[in-house]
mmCIF file of C-alpha atoms and ligand atoms in Angstrom:
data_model
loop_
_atom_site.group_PDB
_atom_site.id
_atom_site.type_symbol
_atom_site.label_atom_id
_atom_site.label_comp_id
_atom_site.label_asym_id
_atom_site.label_seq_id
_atom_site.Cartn_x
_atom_site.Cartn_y
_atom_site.Cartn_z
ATOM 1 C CA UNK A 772 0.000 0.000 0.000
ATOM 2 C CA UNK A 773 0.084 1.762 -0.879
ATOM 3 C CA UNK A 774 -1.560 4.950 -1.428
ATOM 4 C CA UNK A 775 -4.185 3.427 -3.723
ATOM 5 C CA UNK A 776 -5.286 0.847 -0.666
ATOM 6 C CA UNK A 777 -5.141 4.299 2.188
ATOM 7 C CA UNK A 778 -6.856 6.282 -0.225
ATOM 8 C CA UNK A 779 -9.828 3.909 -1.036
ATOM 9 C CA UNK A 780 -9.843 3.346 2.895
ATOM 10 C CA UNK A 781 -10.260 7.469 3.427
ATOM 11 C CA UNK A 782 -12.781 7.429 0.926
ATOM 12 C CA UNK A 783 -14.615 4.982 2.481
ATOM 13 C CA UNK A 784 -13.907 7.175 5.675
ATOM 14 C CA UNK A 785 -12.260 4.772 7.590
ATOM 15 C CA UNK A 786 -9.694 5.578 10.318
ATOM 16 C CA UNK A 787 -6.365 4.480 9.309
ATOM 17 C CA UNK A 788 -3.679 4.712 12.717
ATOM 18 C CA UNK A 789 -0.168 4.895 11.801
ATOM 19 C CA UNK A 790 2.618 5.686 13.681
ATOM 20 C CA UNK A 791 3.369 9.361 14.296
ATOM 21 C CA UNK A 792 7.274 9.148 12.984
ATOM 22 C CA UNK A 793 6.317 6.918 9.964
ATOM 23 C CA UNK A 794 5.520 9.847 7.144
ATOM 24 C CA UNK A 795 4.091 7.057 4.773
ATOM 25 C CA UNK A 796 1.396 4.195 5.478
ATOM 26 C CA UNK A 797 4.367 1.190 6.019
ATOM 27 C CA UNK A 798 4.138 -2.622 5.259
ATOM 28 C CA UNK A 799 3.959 -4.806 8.347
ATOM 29 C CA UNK A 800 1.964 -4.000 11.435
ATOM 30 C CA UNK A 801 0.928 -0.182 12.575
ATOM 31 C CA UNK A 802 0.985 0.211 16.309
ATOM 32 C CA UNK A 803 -1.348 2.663 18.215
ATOM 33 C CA UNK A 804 0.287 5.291 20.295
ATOM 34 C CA UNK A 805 -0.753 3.191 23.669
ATOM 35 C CA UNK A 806 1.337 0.344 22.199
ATOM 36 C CA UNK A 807 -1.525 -1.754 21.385
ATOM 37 C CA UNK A 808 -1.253 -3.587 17.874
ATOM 38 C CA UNK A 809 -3.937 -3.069 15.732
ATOM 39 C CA UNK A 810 -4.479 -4.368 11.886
ATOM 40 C CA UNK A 811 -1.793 -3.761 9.458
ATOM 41 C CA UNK A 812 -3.904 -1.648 6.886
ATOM 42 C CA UNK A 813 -3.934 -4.279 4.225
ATOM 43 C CA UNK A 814 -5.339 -6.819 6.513
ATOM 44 C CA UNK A 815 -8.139 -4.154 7.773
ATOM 45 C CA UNK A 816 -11.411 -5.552 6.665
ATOM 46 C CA UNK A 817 -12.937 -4.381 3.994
ATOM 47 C CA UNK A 818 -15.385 -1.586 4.737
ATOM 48 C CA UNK A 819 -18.108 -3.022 1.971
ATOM 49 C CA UNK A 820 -17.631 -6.735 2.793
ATOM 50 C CA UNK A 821 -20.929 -7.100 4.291
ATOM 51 C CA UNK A 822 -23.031 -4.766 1.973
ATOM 52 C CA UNK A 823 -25.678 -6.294 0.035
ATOM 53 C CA UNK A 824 -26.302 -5.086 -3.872
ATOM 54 C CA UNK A 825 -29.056 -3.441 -2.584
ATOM 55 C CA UNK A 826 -27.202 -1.054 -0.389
ATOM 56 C CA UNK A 827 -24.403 -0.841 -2.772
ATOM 57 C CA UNK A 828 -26.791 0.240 -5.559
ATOM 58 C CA UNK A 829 -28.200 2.581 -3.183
ATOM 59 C CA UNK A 830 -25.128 3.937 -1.889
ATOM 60 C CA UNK A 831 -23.925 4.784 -5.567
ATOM 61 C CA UNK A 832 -27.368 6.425 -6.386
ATOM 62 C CA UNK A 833 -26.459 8.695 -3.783
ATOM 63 C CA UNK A 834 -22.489 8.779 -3.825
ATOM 64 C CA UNK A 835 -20.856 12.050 -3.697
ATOM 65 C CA UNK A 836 -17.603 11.336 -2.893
ATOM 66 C CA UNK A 837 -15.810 13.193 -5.994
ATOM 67 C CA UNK A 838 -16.838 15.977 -7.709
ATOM 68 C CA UNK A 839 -18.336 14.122 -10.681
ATOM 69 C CA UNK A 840 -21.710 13.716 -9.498
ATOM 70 C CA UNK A 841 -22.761 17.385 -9.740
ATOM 71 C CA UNK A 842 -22.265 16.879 -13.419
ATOM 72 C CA UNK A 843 -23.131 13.194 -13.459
ATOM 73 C CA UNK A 844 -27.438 12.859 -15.160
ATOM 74 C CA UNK A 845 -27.204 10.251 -12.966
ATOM 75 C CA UNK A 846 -25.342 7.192 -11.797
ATOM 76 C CA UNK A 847 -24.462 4.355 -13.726
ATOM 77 C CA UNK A 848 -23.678 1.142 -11.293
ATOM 78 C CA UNK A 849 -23.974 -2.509 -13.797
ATOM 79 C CA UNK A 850 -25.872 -4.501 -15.155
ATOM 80 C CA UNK A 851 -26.591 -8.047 -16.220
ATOM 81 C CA UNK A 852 -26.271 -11.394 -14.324
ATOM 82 C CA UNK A 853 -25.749 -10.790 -10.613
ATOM 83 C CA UNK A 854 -23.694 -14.426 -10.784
ATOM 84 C CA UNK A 855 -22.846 -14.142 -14.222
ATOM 85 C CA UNK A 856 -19.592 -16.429 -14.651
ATOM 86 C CA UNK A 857 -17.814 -13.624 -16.806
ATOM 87 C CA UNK A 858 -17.527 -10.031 -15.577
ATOM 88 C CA UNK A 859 -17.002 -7.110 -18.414
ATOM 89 C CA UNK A 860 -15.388 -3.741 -17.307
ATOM 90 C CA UNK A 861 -14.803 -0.521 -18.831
ATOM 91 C CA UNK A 862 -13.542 2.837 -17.913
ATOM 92 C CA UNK A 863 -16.553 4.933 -17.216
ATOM 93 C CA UNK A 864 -19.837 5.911 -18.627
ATOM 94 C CA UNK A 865 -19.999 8.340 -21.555
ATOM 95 C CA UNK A 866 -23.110 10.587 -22.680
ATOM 96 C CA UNK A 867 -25.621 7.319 -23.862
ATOM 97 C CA UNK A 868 -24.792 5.728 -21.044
ATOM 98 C CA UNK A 869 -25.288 8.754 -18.455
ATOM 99 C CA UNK A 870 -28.707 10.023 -19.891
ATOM 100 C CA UNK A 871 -29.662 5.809 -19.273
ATOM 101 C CA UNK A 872 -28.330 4.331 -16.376
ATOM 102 C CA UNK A 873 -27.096 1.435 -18.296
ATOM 103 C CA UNK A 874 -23.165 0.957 -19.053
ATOM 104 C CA UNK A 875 -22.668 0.647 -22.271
ATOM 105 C CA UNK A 876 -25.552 1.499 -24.477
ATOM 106 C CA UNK A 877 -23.881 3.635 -26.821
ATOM 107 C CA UNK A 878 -22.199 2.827 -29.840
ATOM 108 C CA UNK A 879 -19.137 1.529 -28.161
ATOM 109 C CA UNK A 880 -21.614 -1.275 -26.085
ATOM 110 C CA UNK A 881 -23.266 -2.247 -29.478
ATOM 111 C CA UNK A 882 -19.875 -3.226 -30.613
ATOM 112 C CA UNK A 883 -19.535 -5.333 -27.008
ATOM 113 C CA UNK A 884 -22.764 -6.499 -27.552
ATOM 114 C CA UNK A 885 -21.375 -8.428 -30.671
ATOM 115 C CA UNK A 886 -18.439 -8.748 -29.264
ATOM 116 C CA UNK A 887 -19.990 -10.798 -26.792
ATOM 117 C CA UNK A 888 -21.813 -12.855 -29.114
ATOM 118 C CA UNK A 889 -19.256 -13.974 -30.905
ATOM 119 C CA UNK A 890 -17.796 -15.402 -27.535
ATOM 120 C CA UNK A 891 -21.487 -17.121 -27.662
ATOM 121 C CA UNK A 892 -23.176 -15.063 -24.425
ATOM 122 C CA UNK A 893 -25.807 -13.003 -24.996
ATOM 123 C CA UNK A 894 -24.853 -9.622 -23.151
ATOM 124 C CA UNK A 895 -27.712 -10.492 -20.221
ATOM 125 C CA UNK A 896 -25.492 -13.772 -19.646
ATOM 126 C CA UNK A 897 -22.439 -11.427 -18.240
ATOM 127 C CA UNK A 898 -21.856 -8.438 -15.677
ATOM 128 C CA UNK A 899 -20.989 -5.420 -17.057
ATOM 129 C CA UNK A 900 -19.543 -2.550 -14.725
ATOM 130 C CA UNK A 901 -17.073 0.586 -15.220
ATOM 131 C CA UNK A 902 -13.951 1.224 -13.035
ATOM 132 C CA UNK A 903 -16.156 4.651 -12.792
ATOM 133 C CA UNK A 904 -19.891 4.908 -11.843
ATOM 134 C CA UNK A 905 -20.007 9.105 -12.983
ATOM 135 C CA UNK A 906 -19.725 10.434 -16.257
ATOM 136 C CA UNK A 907 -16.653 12.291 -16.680
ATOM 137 C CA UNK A 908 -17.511 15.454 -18.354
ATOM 138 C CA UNK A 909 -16.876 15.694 -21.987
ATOM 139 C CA UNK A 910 -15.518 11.415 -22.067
ATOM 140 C CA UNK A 911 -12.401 12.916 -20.409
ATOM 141 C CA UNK A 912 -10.132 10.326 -18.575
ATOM 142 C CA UNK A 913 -10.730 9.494 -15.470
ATOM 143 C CA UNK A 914 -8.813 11.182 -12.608
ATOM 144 C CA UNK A 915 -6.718 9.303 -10.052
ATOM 145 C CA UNK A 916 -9.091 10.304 -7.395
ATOM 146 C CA UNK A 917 -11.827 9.788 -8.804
ATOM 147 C CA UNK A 918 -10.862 6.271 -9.437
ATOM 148 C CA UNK A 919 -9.734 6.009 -6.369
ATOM 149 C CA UNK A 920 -13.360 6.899 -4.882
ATOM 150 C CA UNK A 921 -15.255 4.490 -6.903
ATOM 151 C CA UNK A 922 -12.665 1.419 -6.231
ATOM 152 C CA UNK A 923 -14.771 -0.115 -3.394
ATOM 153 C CA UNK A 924 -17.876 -0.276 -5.502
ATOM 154 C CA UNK A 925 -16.617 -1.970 -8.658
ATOM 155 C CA UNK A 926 -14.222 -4.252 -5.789
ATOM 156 C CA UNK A 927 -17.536 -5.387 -4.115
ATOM 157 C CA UNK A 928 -19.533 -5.633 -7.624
ATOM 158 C CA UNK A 929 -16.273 -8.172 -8.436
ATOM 159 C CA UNK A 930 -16.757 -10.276 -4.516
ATOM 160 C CA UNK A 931 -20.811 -10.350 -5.300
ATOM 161 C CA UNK A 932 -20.449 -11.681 -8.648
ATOM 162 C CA UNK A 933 -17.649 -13.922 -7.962
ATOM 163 C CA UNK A 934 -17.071 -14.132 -11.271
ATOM 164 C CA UNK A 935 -14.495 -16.944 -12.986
ATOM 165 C CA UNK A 936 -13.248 -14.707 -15.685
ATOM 166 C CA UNK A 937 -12.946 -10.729 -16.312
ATOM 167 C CA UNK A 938 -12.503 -9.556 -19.234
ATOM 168 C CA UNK A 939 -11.140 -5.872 -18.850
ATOM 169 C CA UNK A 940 -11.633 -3.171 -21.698
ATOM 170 C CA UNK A 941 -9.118 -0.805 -22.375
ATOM 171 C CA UNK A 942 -6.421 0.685 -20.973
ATOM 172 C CA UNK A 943 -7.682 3.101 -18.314
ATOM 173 C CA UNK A 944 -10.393 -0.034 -16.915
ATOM 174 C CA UNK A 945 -6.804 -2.546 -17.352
ATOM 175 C CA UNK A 946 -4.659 -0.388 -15.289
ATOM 176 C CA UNK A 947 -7.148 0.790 -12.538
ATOM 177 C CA UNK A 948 -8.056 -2.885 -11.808
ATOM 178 C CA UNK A 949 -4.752 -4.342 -12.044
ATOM 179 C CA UNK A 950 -3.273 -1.286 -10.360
ATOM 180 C CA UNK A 951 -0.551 -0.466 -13.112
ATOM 181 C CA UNK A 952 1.193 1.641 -15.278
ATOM 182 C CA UNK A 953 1.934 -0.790 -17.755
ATOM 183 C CA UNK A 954 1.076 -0.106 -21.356
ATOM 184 C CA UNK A 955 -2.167 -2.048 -22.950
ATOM 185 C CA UNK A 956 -0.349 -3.625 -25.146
ATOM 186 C CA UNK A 957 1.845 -5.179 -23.012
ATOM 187 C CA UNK A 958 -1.372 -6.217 -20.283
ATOM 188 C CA UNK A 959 -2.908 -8.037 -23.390
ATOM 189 C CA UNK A 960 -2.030 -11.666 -23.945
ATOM 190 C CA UNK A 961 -1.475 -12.667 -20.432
ATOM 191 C CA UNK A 962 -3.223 -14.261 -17.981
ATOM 192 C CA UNK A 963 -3.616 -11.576 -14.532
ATOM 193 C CA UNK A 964 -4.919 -11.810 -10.988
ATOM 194 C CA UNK A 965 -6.732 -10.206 -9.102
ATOM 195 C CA UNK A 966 -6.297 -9.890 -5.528
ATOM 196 C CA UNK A 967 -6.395 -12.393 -2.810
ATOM 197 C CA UNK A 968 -8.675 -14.738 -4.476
ATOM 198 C CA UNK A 969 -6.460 -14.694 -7.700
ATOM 199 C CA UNK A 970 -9.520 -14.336 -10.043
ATOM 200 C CA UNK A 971 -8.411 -14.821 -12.979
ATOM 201 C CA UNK A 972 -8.254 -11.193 -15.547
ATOM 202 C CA UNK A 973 -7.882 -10.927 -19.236
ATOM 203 C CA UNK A 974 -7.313 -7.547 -20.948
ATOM 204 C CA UNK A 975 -8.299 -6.563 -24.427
ATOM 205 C CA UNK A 976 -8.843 -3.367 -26.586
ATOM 206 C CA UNK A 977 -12.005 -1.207 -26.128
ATOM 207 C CA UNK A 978 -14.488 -1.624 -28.260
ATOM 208 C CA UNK A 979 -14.103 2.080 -28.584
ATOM 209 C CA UNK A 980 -10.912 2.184 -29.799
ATOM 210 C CA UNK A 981 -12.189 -0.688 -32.042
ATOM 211 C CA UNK A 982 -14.813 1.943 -33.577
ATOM 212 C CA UNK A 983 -11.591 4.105 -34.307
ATOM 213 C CA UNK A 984 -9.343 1.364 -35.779
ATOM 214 C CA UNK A 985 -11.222 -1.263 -36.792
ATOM 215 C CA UNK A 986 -7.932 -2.768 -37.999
ATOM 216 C CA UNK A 987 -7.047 -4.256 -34.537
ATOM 217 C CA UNK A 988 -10.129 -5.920 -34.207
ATOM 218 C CA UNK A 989 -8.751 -9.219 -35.274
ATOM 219 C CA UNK A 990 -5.927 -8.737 -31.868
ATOM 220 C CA UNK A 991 -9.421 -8.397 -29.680
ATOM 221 C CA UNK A 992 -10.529 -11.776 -31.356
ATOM 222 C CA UNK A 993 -6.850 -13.333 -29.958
ATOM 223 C CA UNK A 994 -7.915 -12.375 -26.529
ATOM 224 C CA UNK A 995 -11.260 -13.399 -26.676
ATOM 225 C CA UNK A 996 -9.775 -16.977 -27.868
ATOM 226 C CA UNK A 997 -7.069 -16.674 -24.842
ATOM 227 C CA UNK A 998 -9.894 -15.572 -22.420
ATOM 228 C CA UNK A 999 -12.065 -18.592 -23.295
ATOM 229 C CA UNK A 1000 -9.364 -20.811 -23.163
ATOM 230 C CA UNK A 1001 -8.040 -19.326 -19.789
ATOM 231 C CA UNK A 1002 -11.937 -19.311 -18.872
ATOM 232 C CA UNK A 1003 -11.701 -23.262 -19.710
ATOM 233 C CA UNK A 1004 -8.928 -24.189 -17.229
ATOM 234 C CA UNK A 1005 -10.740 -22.328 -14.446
ATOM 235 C CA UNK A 1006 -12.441 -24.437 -11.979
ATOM 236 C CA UNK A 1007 -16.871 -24.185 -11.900
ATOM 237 C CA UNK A 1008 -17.927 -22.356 -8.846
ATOM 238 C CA UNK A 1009 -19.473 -24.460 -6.268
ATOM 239 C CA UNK A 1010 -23.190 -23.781 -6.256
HETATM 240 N N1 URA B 1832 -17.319 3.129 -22.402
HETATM 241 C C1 URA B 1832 -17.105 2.540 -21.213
HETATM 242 O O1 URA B 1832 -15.977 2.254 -20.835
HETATM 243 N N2 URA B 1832 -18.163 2.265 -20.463
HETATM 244 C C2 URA B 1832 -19.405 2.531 -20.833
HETATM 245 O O2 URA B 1832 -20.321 2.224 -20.075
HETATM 246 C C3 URA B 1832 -19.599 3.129 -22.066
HETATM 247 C C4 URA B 1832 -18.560 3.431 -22.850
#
């Protein structure tokens, strides 16, 4: 930890004690001033690991923890099958999507629509979620903070789901999840995972990008193959 794992921990306003000398949040165990151990940070539980979808959907209807939702139509939180076996994520919603509720309903989600298809799921078969749950204004990137803010809602969307594969869109979704700086390209063609449960992660182009060079869309159809045959080698989820 890392600042990303203190700063989704603030925005979830939880406490955090560290030690008064140590500048940074350390590895290892934080002890409280009256000596007392207390939970290394990365072993603090996690503040959304009892909410239900329910209260999660609720509590990004109502989220105002960056500046996006005074701009934000409204909220856009997932959609699809609440134990689908593959999880979809992109980067954030764009204008379609904002004036709907529903990632991916623009141009960009028809392509993932037959996208998905062709991968034989209809799109109701999957999750689909973004990294953000507020459109930034004008399709601008996400910022770092405002990632950071909406990191405990697409992490419990993932530990609801319990999905066996993700498939991660783009660049901006692929290095917010996987908590890089790595360039797509190089994220593409392996097989990642995902925190303590190792859940298996595939990246791939967005279908975006694929709109603006439809060229690489034979490189998306290698990682769909690599995905389903990563997918295959996964064990079933007991029921
Ligand atoms: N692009 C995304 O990444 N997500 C959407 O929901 C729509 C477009």
């Amino acid at each position: 930890m890392n600042t990303r794992r203190l700063n989704y921990l603030k925005a979830m306003d939880i406490d955090v004690w560290m030690r008064r000398d140590r500048p940074e949040p350390g590895f290892g165990a934080a002890v409280a001033d009256s000596g007392s151990p207390v939970l290394p940070i990365q072993d603090q539980p996690d503040p959304l690991a009892t909410t239900s979808w329910d209260q999660l959907a609720e509590m990004v209807r109502h989220c105002t923890r960056c500046d996006l939702h005074s701009s934000r139509k409204q909220t856009v939180f997932g959609t699809g099958n609440l134990r689908a076996e593959w999880m979809i994520i992109g980067e954030a919603p764009g204008a379609d999507e904002d004036t709907q509720g529903e990632p991916f309903v623009g141009r960009a989600g028809q392509l993932l629509n037959s996208i998905l298809q062709a991968m034989g799921f209809p799109r109701e078969q999957v999750y689909i979620a973004n990294v953000l749950k507020c459109r930034p204004p004008g399709n601008r990137d996400p910022k770092p903070d405002e990632a950071a803010c909406c990191a405990p809602y697409l992490a419990r969307q993932i530990e609801l789901v319990n999905p066996r594969m993700i498939l991660c869109l783009g660049r901006i979704a692929a290095q917010n999840l996987l908590n890089t700086e790595t360039p797509i390209g190089k994220l593409r063609g392996q097989l990642h995972h995902l925190g303590e449960k190792q859940r298996p992660v595939v990246v791939t182009y967005h279908p975006a990008y694929l709109l603006r060079s439809p060229g690489e869309k034979r490189k998306v159809w290698q990682d769909l193959q690599f995905a389903l045959a990563a997918y295959a080698q996964t064990r079933p989820r007991s029921a």
